[in-house]
mmCIF file of C-alpha atoms in Angstrom:
data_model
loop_
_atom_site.group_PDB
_atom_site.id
_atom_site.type_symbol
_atom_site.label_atom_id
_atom_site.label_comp_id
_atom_site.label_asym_id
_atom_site.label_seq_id
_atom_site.Cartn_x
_atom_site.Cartn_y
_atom_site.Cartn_z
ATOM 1 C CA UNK I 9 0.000 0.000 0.000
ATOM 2 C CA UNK I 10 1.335 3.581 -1.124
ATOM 3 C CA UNK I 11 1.221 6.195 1.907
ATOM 4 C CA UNK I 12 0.710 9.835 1.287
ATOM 5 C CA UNK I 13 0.061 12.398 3.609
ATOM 6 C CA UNK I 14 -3.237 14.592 2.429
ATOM 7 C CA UNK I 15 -3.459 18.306 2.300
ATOM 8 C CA UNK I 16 -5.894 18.011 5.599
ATOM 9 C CA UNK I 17 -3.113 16.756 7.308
ATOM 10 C CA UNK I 18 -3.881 13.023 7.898
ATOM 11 C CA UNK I 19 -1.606 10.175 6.790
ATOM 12 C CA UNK I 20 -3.237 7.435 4.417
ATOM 13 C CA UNK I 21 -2.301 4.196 4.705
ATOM 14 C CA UNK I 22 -3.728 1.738 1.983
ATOM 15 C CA UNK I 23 -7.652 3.070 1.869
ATOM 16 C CA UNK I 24 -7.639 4.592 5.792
ATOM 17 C CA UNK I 25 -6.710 7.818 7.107
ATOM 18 C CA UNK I 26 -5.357 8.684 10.862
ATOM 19 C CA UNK I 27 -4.405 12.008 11.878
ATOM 20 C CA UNK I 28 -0.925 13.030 12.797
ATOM 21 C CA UNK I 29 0.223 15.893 14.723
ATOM 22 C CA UNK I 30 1.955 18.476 12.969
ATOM 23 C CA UNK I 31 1.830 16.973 9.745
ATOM 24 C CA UNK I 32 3.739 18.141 6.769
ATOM 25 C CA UNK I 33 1.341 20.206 3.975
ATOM 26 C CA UNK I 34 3.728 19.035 1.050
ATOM 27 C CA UNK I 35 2.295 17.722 -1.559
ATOM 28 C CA UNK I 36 5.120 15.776 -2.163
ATOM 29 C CA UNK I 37 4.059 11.987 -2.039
ATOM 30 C CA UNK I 38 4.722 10.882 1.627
ATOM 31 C CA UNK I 39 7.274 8.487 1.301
ATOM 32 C CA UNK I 40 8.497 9.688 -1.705
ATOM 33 C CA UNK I 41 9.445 12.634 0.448
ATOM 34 C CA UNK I 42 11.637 11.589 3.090
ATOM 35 C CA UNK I 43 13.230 8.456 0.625
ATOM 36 C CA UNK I 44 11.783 5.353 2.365
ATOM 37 C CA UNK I 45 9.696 2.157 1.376
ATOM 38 C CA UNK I 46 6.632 2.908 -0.199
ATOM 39 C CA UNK I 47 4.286 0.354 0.810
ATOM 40 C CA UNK I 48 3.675 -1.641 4.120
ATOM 41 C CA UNK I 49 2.702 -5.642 3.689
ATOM 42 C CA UNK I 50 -0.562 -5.590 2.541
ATOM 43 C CA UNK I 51 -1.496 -8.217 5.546
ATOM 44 C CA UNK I 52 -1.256 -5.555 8.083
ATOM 45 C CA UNK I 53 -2.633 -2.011 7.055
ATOM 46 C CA UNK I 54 -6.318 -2.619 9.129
ATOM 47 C CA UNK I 55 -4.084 -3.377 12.192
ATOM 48 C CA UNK I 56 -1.373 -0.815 11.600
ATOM 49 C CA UNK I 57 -3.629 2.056 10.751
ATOM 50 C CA UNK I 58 -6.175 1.056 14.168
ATOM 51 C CA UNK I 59 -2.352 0.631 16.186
ATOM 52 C CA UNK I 60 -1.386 4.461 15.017
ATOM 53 C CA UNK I 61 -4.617 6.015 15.573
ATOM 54 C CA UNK I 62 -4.922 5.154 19.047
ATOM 55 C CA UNK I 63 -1.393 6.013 19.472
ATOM 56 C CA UNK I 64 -2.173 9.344 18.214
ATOM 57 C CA UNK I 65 -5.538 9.362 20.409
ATOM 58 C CA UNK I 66 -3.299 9.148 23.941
ATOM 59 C CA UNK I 67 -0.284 11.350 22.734
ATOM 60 C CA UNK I 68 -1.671 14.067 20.294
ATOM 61 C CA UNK I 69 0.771 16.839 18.853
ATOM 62 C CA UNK I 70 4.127 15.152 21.601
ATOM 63 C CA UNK I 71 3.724 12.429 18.518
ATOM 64 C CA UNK I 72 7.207 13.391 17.017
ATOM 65 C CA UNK I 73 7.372 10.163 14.916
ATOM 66 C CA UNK I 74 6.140 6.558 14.397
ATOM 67 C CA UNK I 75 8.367 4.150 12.611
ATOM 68 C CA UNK I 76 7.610 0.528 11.615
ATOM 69 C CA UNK I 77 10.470 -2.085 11.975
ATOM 70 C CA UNK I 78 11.271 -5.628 12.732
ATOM 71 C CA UNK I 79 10.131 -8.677 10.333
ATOM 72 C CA UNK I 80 7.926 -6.441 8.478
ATOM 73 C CA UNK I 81 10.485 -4.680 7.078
ATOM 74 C CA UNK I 82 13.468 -6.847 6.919
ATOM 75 C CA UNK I 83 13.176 -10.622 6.251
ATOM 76 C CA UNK I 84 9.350 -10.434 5.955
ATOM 77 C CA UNK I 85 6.539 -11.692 8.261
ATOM 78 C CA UNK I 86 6.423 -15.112 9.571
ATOM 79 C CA UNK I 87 3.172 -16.641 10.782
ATOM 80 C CA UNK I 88 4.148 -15.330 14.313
ATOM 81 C CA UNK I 89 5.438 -12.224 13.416
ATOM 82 C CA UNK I 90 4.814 -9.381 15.882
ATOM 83 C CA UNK I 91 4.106 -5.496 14.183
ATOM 84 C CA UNK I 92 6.910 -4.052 15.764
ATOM 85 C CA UNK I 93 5.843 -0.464 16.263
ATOM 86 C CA UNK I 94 8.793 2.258 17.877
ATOM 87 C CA UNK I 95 6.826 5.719 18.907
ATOM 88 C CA UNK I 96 9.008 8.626 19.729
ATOM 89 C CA UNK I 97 7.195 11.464 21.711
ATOM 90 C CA UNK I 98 8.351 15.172 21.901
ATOM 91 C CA UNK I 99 7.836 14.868 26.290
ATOM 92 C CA UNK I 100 7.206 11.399 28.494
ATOM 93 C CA UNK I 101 3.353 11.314 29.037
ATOM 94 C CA UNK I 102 2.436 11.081 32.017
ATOM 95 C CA UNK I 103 0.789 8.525 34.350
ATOM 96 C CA UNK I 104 -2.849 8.329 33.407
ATOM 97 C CA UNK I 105 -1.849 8.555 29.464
ATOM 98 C CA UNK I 106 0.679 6.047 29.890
ATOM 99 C CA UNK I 107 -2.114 3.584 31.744
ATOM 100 C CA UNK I 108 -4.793 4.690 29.090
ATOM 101 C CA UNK I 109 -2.930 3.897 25.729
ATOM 102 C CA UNK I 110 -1.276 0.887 27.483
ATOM 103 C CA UNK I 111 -5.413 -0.526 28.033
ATOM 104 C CA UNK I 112 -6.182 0.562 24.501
ATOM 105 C CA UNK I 113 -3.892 -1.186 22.852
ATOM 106 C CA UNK I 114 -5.197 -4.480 24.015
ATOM 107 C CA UNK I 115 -8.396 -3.828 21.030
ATOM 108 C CA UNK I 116 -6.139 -3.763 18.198
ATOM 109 C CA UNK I 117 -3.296 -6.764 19.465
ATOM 110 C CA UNK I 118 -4.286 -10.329 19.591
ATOM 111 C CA UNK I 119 -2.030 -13.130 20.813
ATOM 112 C CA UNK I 120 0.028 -15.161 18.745
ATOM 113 C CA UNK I 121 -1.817 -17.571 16.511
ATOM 114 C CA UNK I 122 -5.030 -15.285 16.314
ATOM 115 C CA UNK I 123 -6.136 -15.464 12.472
ATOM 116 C CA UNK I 124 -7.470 -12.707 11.986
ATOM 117 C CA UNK I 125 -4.834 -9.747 13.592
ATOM 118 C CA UNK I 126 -1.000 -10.290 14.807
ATOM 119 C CA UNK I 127 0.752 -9.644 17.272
ATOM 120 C CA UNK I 128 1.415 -5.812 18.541
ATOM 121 C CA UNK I 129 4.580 -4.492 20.279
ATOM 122 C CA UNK I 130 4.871 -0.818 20.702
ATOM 123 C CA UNK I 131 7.904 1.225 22.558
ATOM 124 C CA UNK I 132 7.524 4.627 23.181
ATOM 125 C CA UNK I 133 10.394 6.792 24.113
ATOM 126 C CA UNK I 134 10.816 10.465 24.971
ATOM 127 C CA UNK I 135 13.278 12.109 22.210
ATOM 128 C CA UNK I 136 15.525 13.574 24.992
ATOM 129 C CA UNK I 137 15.905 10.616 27.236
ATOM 130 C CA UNK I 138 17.351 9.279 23.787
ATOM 131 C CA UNK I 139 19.164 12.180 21.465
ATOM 132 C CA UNK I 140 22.044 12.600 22.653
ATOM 133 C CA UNK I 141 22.009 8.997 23.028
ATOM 134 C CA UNK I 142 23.146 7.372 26.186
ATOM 135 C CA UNK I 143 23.535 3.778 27.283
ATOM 136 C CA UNK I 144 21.300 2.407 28.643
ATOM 137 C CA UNK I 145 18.584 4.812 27.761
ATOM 138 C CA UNK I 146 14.981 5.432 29.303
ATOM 139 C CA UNK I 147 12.032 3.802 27.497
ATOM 140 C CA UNK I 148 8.461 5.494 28.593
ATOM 141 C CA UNK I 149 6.432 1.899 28.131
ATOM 142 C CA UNK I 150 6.734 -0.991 26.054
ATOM 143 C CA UNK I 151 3.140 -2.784 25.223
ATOM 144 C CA UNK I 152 3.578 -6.615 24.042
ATOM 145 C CA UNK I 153 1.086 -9.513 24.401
ATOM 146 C CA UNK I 154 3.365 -11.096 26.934
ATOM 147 C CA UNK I 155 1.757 -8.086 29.190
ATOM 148 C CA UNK I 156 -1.476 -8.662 28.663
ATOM 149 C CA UNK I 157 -2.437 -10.372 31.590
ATOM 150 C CA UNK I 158 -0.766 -8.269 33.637
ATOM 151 C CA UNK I 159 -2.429 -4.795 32.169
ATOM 152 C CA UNK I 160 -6.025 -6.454 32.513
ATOM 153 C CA UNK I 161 -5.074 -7.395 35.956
ATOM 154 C CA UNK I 162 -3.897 -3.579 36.440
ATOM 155 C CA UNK I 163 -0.559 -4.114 36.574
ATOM 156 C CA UNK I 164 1.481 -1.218 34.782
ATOM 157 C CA UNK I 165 5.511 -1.727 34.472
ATOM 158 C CA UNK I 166 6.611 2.191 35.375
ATOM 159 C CA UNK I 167 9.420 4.224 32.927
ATOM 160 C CA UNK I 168 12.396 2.217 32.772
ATOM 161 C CA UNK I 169 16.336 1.803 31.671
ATOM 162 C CA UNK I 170 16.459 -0.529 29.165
ATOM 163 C CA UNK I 171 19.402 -1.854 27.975
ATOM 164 C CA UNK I 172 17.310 -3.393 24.726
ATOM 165 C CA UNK I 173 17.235 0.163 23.002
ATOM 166 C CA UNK I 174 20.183 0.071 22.070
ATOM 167 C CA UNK I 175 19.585 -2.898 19.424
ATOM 168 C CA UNK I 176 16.184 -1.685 18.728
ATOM 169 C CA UNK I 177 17.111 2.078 17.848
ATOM 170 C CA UNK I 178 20.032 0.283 16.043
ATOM 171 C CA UNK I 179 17.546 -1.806 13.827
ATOM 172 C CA UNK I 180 15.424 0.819 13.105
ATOM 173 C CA UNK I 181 18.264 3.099 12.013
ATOM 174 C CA UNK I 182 19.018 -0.120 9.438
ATOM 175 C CA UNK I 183 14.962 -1.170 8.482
ATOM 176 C CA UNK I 184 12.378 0.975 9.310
ATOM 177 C CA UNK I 185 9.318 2.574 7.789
ATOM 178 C CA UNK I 186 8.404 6.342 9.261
ATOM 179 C CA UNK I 187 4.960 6.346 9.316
ATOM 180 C CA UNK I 188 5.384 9.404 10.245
ATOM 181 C CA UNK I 189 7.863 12.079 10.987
ATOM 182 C CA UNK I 190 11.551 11.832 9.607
ATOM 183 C CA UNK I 191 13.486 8.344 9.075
ATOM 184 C CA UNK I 192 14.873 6.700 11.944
ATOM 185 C CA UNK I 193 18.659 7.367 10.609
ATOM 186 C CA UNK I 194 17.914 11.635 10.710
ATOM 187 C CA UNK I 195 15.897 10.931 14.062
ATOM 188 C CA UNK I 196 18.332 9.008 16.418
ATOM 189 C CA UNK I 197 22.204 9.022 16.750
ATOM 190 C CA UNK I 198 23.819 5.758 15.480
ATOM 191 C CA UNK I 199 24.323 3.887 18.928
ATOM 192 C CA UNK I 200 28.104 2.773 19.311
ATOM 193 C CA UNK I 201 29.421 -0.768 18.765
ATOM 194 C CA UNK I 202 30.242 -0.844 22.367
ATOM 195 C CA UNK I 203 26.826 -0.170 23.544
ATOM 196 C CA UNK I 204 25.796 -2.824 20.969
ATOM 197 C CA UNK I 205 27.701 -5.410 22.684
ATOM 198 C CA UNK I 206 27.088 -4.492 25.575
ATOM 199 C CA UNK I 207 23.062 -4.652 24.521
ATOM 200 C CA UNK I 208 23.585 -8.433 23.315
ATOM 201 C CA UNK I 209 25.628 -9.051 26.314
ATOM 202 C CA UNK I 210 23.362 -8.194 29.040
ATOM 203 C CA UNK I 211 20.349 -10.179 26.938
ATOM 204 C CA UNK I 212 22.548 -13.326 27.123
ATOM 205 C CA UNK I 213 23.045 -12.726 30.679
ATOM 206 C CA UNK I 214 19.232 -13.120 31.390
ATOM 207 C CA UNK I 215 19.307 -16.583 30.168
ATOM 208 C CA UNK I 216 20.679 -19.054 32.931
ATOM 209 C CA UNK I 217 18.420 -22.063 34.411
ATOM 210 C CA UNK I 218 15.530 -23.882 32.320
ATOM 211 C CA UNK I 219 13.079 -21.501 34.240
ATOM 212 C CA UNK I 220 14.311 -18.603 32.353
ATOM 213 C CA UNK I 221 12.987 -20.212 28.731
ATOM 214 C CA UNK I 222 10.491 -22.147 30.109
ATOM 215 C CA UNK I 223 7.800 -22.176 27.558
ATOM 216 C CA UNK I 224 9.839 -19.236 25.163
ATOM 217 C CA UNK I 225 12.406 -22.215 24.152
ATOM 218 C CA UNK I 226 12.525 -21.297 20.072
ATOM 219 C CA UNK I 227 12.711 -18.357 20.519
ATOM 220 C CA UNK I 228 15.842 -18.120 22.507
ATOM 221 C CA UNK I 229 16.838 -20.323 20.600
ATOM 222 C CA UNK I 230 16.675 -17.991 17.720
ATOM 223 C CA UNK I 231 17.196 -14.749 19.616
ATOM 224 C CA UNK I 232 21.080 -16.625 20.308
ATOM 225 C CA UNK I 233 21.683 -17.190 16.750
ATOM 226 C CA UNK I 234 20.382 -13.594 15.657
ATOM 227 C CA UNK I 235 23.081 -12.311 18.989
ATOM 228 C CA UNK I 236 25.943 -14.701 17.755
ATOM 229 C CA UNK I 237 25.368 -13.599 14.272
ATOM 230 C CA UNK I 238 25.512 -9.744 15.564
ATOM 231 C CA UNK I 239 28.443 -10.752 17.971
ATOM 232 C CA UNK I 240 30.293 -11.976 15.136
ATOM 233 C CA UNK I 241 29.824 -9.568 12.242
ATOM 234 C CA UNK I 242 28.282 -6.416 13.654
ATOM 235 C CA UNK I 243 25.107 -6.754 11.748
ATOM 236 C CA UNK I 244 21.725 -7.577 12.080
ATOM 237 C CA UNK I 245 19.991 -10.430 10.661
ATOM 238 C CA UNK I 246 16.615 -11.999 10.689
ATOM 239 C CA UNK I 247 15.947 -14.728 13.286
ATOM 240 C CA UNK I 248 15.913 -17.121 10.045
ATOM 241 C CA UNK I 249 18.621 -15.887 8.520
ATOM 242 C CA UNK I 250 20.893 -15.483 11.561
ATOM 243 C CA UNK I 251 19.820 -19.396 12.036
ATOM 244 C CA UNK I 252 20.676 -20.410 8.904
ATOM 245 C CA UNK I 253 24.517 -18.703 9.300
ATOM 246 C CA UNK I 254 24.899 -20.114 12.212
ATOM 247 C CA UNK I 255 23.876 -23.834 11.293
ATOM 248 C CA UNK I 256 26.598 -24.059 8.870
ATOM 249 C CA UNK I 257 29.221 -23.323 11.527
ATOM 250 C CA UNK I 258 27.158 -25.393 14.432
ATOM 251 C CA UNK I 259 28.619 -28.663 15.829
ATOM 252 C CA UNK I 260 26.226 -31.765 14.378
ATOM 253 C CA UNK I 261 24.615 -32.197 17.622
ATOM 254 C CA UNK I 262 23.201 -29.042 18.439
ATOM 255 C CA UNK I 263 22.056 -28.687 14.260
ATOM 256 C CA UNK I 264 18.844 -30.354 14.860
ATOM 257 C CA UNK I 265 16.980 -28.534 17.709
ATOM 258 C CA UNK I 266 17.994 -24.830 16.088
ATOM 259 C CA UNK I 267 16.708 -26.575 12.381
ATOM 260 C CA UNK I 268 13.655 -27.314 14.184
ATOM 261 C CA UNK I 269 13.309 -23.712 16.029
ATOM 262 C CA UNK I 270 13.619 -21.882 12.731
ATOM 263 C CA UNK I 271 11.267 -23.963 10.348
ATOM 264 C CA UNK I 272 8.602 -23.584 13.195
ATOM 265 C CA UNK I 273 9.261 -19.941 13.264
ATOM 266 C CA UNK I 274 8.929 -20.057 9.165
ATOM 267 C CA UNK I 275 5.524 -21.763 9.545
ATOM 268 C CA UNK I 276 6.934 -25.173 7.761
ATOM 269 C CA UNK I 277 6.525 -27.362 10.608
ATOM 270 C CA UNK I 278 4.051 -27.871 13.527
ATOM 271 C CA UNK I 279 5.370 -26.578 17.140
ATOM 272 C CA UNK I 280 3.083 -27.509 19.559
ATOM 273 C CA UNK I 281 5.517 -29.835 21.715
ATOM 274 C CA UNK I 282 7.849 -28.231 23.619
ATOM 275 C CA UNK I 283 11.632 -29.413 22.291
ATOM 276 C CA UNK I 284 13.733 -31.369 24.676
ATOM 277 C CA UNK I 285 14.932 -29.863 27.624
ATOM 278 C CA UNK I 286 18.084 -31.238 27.966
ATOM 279 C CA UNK I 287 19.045 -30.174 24.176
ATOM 280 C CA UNK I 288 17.696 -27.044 24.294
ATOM 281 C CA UNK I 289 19.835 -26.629 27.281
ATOM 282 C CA UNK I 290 22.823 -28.076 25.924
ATOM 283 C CA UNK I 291 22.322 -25.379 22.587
ATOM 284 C CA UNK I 292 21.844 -22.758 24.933
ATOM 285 C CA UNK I 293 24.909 -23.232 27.333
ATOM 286 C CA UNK I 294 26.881 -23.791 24.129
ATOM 287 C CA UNK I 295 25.753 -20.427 22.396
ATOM 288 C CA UNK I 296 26.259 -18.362 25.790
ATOM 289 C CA UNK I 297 30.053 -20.042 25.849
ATOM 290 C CA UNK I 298 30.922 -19.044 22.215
ATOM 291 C CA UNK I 299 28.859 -16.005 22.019
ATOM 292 C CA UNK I 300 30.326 -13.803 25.147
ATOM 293 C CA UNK I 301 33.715 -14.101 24.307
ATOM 294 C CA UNK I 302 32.564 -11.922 21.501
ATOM 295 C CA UNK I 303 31.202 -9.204 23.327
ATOM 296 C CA UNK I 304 34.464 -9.390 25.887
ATOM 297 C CA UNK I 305 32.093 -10.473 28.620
ATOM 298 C CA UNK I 306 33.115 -13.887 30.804
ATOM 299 C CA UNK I 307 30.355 -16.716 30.977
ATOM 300 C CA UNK I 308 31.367 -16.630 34.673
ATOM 301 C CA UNK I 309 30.568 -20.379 34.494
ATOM 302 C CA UNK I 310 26.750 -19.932 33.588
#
């Protein structure tokens, strides 16, 4: 779907308009404009449009920009892709906003394997807790459907460090869609390959008994090859991709489990049983060994 923004001030996307703050009056064709990707996957415009409207509902004219990124706009959706949404406001909302959009954005997520919408993870961040950047930087609230229990229960998780914004301004710097306001690489200061590591260090450092993957197996699975793939090369690769790389270079007896993590993640096999423990903990202990050496971090015998 082509986005352009109207004269009136509301972006289109596909058939739908939303209304953005401070919205540009150039003619100019949208994206055309500021040089990105003219069309979003055709799969996800109802959802994306609904997402940014009620973003723009909560946060009004502090809206500075909205940029799509993740496997929508590098590698391509799998069957359970998330819309990975990053929202960067002019000032942090406040309290009651931040409870309010967090509630809303239950009505236009679903949980994985939902047929009809995908998916919805949104970060907001306040521009100056960001630019100049600083590691690790303050994120204002992160929605995801791992949450969703908690939010409906009325539990809120308050403004936070997180050390994850370093790799997730870095890959929307490298893939994004702005959906609106400039693109990601004129918005945000490239974060340096020290704060990188140290990013995709501290993530492996979360991972040490079976409790912490209980039930989230594949995808740790995956989210190690994607961190040994960035660990070795300095890049960023889809969970896929960074699987297949890192199969050719695998020992034979860890191959098998990580085969079987990505082709469920591709939608080519079945996942419903859990993989077996002990292998998955073997590949994991074995990807944390090889993988912080990289990042000049000890395993400290985890």
């Amino acid at each position: 779907m082509r986005l352009h923004m109207p004269l009136h001030g509301g972006l289109l996307v596909g058939s739908a308009v939303f209304f953005a703050p401070h919205a540009p009056q150039s003619g100019i064709p949208f994206q055309t404009r500021i040089g990105m990707p003219r069309h979003l996957p055709e799969e996800i415009v109802q959802q994306t449009t609904r997402a940014c409207a009620t973003i723009e509902r909560h946060l009004g004219n502090t809206v500075q920009a909205i940029h799509l990124f993740g496997s929508a706009m590098d590698g391509g959706l799998k069957p359970q892709s998330d819309i990975d949404l990053l929202v960067t406001a002019r000032v942090a909302p406040d309290e009651s906003v931040r409870r309010a959009l967090l509630l809303d954005l239950l009505a236009v997520s679903a949980p994985p394997g939902d047929t009809s919408w995908r998916p919805l993870e949104v970060t907001v961040v306040a521009h100056g807790e960001v630019v100049p950047w600083r590691y690790p930087a303050r994120r204002e609230l992160q929605f995801g459907e791992w949450l969703r229990q908690d939010l409906l229960g009325g539990t809120f998780e308050p403004p936070m460090l997180d050390h994850d914004l370093a790799i997730l301004l870095t890959k929307a710097r490298q893939h994004s869609l702005a959906l609106f306001g400039p693109p990601a690489q004129a918005l945000f200061d490239p974060v340096p390959a020290r704060d990188f590591a140290g990013a995709l260090a501290d993530t492996v450092a979360q991972w040490n008994s079976a409790e912490d993957w209980q039930g989230e197996e594949r995808h740790i699975m995956l989210a190690l090859a994607r961190i040994w793939y960035s660990a070795s090369t300095g890049r960023i690769a889809p969970k896929d991709s960074a699987a297949d790389w890192l199969l050719e270079r695998l020992p034979g007896e860890h191959r098998p489990i990580l085969r079987e993590a990505r082709d469920v993640y591709r939608g080519l096999v079945v996942g419903d049983v859990p993989p077996d423990p002990e292998r998955t903990e073997a590949f994991i202990r074995f990807a944390k060994a090889n993988i912080l050496p990289l990042l000049d971090r000890p395993d400290e015998g985890r």
